[in-house]
PDB file of N, CA and C in Angstrom:
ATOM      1  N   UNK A   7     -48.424  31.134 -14.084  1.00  0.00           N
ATOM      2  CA  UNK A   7     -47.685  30.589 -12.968  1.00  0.00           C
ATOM      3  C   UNK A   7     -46.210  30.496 -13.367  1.00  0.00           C
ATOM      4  N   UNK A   8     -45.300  31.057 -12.553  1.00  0.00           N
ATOM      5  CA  UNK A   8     -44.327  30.843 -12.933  1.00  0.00           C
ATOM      6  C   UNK A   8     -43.547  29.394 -12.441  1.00  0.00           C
ATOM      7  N   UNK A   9     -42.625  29.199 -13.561  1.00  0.00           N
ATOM      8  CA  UNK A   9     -41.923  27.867 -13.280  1.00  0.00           C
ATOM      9  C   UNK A   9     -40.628  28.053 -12.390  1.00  0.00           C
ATOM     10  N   UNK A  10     -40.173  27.490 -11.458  1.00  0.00           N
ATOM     11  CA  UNK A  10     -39.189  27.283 -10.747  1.00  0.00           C
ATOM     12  C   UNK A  10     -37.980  26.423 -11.268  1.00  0.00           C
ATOM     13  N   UNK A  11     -37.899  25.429 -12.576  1.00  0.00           N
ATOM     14  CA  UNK A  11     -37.040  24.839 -12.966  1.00  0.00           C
ATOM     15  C   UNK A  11     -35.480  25.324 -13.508  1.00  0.00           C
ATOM     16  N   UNK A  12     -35.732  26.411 -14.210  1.00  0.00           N
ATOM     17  CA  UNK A  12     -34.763  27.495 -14.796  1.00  0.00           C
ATOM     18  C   UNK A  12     -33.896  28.330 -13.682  1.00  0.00           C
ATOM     19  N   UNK A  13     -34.606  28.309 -12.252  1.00  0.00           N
ATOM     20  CA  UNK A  13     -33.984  29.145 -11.691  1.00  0.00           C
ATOM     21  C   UNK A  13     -32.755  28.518 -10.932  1.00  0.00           C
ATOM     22  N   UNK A  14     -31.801  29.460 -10.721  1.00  0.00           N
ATOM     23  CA  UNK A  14     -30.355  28.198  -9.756  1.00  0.00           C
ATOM     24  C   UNK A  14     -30.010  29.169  -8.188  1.00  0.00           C
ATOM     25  N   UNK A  15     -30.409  28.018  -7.483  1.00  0.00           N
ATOM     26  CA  UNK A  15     -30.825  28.056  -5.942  1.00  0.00           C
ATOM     27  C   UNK A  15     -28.980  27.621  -5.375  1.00  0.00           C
ATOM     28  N   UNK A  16     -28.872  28.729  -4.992  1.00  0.00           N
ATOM     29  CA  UNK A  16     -27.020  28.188  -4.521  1.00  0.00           C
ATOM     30  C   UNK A  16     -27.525  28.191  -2.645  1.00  0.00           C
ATOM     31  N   UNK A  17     -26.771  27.630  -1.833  1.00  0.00           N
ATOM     32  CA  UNK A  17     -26.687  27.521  -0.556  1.00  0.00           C
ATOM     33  C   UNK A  17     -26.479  28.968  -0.146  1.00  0.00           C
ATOM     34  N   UNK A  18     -27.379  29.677   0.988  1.00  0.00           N
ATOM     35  CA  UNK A  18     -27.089  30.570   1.615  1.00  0.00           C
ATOM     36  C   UNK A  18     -25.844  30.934   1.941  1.00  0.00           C
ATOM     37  N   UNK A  19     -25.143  30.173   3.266  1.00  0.00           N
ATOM     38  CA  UNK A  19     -24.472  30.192   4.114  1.00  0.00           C
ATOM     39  C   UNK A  19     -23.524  28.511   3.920  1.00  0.00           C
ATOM     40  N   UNK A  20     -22.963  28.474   2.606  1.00  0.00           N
ATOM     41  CA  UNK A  20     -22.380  27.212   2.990  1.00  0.00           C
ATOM     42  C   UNK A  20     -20.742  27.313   4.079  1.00  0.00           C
ATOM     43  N   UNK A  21     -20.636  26.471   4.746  1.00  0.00           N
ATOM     44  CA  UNK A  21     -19.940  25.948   5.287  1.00  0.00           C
ATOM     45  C   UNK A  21     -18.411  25.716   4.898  1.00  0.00           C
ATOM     46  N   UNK A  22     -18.271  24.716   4.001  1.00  0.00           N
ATOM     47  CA  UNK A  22     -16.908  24.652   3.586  1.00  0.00           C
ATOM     48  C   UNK A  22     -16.423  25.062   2.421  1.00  0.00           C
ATOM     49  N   UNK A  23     -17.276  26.187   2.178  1.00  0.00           N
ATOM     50  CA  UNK A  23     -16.839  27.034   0.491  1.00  0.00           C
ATOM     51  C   UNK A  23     -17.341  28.328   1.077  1.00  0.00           C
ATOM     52  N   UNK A  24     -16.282  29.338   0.556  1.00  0.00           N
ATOM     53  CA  UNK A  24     -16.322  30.660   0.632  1.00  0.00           C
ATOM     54  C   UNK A  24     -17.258  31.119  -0.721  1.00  0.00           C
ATOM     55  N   UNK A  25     -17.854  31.919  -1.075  1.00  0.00           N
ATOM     56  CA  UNK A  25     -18.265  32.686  -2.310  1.00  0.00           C
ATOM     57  C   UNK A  25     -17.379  33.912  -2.776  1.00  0.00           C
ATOM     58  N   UNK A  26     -17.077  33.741  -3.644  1.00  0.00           N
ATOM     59  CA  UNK A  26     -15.776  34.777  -4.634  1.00  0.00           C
ATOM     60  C   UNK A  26     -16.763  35.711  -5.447  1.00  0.00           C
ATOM     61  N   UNK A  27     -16.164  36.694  -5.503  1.00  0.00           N
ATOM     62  CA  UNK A  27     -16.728  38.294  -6.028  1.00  0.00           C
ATOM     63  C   UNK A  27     -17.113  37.439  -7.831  1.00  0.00           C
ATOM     64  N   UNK A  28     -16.314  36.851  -7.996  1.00  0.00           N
ATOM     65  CA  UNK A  28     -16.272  36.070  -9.399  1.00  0.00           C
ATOM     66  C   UNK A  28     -17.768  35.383  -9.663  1.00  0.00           C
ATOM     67  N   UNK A  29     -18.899  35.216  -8.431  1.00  0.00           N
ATOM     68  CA  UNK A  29     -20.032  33.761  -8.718  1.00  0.00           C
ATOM     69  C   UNK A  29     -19.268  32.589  -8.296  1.00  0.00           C
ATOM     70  N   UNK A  30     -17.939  32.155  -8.574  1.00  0.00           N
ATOM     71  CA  UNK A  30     -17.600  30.916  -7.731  1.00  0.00           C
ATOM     72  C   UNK A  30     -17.514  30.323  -6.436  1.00  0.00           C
ATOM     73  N   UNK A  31     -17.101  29.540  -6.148  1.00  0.00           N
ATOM     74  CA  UNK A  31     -17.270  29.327  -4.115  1.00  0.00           C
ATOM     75  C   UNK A  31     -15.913  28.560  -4.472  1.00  0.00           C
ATOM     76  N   UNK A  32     -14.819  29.120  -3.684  1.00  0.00           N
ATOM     77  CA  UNK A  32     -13.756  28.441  -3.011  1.00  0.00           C
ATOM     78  C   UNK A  32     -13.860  27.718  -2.273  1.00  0.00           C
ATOM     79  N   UNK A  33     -13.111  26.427  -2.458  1.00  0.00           N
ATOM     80  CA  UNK A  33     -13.216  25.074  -1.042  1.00  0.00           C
ATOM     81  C   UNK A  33     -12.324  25.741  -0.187  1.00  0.00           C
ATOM     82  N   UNK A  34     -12.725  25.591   0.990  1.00  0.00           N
ATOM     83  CA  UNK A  34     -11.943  25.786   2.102  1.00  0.00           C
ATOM     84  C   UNK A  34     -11.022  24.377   2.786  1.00  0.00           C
ATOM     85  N   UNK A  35      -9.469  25.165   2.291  1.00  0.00           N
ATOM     86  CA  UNK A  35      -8.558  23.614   2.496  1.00  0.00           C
ATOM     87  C   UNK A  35      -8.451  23.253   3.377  1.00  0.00           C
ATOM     88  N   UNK A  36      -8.481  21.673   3.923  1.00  0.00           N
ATOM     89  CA  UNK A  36      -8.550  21.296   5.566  1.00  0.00           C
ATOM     90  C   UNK A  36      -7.407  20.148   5.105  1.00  0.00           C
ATOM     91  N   UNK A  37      -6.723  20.175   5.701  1.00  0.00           N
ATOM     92  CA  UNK A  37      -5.674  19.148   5.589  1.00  0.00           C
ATOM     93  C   UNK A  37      -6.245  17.586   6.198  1.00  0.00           C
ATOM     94  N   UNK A  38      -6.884  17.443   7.310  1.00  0.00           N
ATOM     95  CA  UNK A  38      -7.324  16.229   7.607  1.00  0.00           C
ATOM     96  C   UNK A  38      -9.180  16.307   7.582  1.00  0.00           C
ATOM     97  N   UNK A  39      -9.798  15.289   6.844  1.00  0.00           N
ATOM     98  CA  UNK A  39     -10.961  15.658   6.860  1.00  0.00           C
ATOM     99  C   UNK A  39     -11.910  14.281   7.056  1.00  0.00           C
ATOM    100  N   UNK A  40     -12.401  14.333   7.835  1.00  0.00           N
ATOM    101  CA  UNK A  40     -12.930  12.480   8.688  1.00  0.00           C
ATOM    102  C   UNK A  40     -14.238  12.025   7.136  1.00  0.00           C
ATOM    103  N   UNK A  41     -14.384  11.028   7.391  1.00  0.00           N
ATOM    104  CA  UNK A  41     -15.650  10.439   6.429  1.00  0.00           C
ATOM    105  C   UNK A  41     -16.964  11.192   6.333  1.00  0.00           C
ATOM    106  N   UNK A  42     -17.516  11.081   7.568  1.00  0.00           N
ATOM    107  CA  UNK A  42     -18.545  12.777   7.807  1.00  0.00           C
ATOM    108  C   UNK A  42     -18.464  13.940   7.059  1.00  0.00           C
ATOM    109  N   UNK A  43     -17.339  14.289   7.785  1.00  0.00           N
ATOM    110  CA  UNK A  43     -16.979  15.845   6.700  1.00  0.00           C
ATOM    111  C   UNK A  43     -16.505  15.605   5.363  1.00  0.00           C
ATOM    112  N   UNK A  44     -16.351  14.735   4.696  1.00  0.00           N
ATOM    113  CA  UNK A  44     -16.296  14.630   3.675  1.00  0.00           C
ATOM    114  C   UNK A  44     -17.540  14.370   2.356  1.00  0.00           C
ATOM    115  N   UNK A  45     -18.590  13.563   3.147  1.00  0.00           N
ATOM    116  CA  UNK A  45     -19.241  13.702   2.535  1.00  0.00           C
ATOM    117  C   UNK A  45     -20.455  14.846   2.775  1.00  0.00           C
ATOM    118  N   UNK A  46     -20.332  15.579   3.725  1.00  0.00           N
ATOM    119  CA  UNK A  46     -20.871  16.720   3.718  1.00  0.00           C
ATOM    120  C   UNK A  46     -20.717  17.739   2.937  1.00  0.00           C
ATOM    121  N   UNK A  47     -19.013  18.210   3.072  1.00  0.00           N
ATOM    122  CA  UNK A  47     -18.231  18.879   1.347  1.00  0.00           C
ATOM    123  C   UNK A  47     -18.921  18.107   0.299  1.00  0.00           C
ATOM    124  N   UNK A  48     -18.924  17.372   0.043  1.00  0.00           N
ATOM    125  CA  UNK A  48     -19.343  16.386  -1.297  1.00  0.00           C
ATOM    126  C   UNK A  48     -21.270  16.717  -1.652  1.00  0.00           C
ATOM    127  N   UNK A  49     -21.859  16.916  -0.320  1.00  0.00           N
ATOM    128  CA  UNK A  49     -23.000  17.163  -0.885  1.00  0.00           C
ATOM    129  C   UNK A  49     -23.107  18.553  -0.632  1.00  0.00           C
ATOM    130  N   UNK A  50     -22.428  19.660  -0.310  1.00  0.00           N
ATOM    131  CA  UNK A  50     -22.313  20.889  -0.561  1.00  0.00           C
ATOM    132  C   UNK A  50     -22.149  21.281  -2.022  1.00  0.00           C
ATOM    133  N   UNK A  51     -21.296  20.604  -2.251  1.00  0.00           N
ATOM    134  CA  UNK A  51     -20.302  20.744  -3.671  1.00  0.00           C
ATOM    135  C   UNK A  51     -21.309  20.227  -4.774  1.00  0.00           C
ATOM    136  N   UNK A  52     -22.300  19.267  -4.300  1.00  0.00           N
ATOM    137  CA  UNK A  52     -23.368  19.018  -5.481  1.00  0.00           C
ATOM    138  C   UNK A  52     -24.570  20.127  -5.545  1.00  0.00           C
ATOM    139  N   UNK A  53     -24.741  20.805  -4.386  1.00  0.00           N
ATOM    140  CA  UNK A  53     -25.691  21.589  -4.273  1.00  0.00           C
ATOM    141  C   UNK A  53     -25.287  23.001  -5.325  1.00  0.00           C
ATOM    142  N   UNK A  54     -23.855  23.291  -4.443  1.00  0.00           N
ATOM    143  CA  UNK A  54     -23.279  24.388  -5.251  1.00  0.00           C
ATOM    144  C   UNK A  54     -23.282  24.081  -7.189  1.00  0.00           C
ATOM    145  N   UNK A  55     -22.727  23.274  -7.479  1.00  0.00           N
ATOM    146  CA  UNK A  55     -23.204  23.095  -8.599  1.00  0.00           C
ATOM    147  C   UNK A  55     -24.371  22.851  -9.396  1.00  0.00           C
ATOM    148  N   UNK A  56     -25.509  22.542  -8.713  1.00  0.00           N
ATOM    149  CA  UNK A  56     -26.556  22.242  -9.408  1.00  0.00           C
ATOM    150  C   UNK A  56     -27.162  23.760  -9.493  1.00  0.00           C
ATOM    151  N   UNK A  57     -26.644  24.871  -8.480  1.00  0.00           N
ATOM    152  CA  UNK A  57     -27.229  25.774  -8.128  1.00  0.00           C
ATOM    153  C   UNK A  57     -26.345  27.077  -9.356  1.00  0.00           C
ATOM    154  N   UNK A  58     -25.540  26.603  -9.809  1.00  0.00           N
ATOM    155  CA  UNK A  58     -24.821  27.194 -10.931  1.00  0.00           C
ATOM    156  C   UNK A  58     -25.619  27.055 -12.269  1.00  0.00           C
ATOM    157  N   UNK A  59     -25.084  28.483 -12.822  1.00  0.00           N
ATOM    158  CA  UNK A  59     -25.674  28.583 -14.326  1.00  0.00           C
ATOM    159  C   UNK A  59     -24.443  27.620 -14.974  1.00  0.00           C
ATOM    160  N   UNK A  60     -24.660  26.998 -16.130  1.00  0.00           N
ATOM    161  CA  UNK A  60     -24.134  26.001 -17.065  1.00  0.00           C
ATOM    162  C   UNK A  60     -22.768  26.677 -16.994  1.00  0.00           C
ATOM    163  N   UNK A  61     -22.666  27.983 -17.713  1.00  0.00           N
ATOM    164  CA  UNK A  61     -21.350  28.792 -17.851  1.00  0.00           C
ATOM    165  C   UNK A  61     -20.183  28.722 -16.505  1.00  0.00           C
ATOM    166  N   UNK A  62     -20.939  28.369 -15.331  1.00  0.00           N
ATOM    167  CA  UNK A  62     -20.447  28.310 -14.578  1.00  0.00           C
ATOM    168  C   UNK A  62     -19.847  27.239 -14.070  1.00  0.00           C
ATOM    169  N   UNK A  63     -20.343  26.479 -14.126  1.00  0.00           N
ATOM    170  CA  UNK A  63     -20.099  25.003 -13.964  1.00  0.00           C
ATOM    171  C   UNK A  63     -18.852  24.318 -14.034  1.00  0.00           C
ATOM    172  N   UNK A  64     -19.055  24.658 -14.860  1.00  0.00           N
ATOM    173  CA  UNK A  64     -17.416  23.965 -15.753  1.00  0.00           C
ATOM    174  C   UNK A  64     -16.089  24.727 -14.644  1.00  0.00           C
ATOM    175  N   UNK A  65     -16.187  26.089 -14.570  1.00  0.00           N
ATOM    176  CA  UNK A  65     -15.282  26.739 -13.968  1.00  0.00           C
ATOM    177  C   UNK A  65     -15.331  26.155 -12.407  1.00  0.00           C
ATOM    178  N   UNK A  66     -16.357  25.775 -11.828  1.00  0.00           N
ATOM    179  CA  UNK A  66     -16.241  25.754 -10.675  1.00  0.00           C
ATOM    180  C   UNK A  66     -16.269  24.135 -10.514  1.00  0.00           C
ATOM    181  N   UNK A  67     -16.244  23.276 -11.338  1.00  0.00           N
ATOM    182  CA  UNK A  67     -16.193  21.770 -11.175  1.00  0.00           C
ATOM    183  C   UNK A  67     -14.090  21.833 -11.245  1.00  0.00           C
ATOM    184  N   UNK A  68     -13.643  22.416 -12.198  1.00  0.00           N
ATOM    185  CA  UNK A  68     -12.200  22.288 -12.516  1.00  0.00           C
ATOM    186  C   UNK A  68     -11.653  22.856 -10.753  1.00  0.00           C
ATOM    187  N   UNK A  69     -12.340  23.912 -10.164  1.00  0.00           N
ATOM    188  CA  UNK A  69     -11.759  24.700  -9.441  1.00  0.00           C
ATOM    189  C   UNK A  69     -12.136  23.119  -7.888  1.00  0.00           C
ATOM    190  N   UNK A  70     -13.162  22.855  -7.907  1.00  0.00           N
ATOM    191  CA  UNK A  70     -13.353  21.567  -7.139  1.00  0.00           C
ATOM    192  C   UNK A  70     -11.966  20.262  -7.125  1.00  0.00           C
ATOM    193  N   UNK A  71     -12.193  20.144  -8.297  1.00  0.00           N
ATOM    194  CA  UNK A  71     -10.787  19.163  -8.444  1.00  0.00           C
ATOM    195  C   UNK A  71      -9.494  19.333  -8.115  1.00  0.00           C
ATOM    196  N   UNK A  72      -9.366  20.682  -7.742  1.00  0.00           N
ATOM    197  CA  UNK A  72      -7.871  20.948  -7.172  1.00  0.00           C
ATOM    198  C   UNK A  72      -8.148  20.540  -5.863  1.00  0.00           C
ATOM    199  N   UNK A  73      -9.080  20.096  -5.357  1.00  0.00           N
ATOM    200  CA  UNK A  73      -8.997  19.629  -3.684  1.00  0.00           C
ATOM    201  C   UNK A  73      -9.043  18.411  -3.596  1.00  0.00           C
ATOM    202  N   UNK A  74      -8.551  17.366  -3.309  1.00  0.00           N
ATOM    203  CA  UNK A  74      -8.905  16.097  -2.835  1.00  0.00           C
ATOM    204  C   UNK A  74      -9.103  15.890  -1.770  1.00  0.00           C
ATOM    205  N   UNK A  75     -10.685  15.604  -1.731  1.00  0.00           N
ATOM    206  CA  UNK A  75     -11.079  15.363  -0.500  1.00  0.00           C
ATOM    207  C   UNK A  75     -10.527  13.782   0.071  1.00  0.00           C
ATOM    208  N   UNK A  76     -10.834  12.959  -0.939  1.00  0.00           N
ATOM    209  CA  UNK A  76     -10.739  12.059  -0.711  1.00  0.00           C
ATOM    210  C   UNK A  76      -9.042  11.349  -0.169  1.00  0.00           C
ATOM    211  N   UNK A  77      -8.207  12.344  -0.727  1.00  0.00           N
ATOM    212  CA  UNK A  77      -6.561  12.245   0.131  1.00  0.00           C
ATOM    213  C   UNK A  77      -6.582  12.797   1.495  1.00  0.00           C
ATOM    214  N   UNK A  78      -7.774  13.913   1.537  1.00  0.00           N
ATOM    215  CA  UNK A  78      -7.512  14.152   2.756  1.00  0.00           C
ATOM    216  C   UNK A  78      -8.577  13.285   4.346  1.00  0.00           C
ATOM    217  N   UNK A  79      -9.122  12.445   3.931  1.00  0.00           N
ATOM    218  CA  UNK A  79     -10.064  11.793   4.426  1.00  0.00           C
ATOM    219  C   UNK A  79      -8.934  10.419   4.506  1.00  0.00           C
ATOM    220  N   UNK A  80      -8.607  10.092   3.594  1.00  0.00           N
ATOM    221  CA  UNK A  80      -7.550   8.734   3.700  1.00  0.00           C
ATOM    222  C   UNK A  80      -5.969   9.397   4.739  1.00  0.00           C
ATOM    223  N   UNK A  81      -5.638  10.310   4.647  1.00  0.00           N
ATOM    224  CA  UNK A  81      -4.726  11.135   5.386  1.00  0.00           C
ATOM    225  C   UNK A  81      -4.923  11.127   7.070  1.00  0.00           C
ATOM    226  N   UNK A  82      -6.552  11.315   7.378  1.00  0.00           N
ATOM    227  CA  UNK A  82      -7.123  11.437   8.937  1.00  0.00           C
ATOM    228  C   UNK A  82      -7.138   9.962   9.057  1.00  0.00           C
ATOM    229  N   UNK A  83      -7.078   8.959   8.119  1.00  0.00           N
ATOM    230  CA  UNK A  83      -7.820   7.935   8.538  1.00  0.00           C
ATOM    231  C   UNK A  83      -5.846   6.699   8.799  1.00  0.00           C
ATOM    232  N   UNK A  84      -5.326   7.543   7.682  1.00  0.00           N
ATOM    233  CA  UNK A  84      -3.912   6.868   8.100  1.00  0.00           C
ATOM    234  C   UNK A  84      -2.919   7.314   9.481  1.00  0.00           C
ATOM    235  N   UNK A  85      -3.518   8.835   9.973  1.00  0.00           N
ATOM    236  CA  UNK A  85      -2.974   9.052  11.249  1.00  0.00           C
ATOM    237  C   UNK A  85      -3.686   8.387  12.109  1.00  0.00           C
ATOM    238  N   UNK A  86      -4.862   7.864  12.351  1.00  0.00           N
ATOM    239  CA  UNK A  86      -5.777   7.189  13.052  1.00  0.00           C
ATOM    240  C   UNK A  86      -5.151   5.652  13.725  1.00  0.00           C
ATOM    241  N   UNK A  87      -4.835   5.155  12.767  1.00  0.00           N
ATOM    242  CA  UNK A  87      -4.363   4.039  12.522  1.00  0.00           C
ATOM    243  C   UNK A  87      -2.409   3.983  13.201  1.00  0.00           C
ATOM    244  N   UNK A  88      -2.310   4.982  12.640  1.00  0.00           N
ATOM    245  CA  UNK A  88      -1.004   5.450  12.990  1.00  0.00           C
ATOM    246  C   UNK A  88      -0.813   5.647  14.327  1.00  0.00           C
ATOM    247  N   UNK A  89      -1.760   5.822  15.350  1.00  0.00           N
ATOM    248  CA  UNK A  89      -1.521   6.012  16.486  1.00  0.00           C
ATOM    249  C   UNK A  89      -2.341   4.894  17.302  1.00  0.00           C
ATOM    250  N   UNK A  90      -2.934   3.881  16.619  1.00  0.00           N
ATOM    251  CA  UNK A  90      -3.623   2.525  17.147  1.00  0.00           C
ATOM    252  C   UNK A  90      -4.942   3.473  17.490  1.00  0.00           C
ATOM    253  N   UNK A  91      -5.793   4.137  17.365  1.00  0.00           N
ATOM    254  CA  UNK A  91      -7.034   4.321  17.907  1.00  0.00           C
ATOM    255  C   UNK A  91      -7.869   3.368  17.277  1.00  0.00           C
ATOM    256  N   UNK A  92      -8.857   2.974  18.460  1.00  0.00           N
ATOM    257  CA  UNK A  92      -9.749   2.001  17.958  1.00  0.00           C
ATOM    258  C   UNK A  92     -11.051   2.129  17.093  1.00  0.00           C
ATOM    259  N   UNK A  93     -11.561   1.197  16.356  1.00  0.00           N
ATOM    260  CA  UNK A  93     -12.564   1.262  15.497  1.00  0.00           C
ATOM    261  C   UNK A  93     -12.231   1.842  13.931  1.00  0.00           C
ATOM    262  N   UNK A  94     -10.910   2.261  13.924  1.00  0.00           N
ATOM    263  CA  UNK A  94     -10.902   2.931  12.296  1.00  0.00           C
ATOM    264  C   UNK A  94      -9.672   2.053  11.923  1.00  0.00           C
TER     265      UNK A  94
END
């Protein structure tokens, strides 16, 4: 029987990462990005990595960190505010 543990399962069709000729997935930059979409990137971005060989990892965790999601989620949430809309 073969084991399934060894093998790395990347997302078909993800959403907010492109796939590079390289094996890596580029984030796709969004300048304003709500709480939702953020943690959707965020559990993309865990999938994509778990779905990486080790060698890879590293390259594509450094290449992750050039995006802040989290500036751009505080960014939607300070124009929000910025224009009085209610509830945020």
């Amino acid at each position: 029987m073969k084991s399934h543990l060894s093998e790395h399962i990347l997302p078909a069709n993800p959403r907010f990462h492109l796939h590079r000729p390289d094996g890596l997935f580029m984030p796709i930059s969004f300048f304003l990005v709500t709480e939702r979409m953020r943690g959707e990137i965020e559990q993309e971005r865990e999938l994509i990595l778990q779905g990486l060989a080790p060698a890879l990892r590293v390259k594509q965790e450094k290449l992750f960190a050039r995006y802040d999601l989290k500036g751009s989620a505080r960014a939607f949430e300070d124009m929000l505010r910025l224009f009085d809309v209610p509830g945020h």
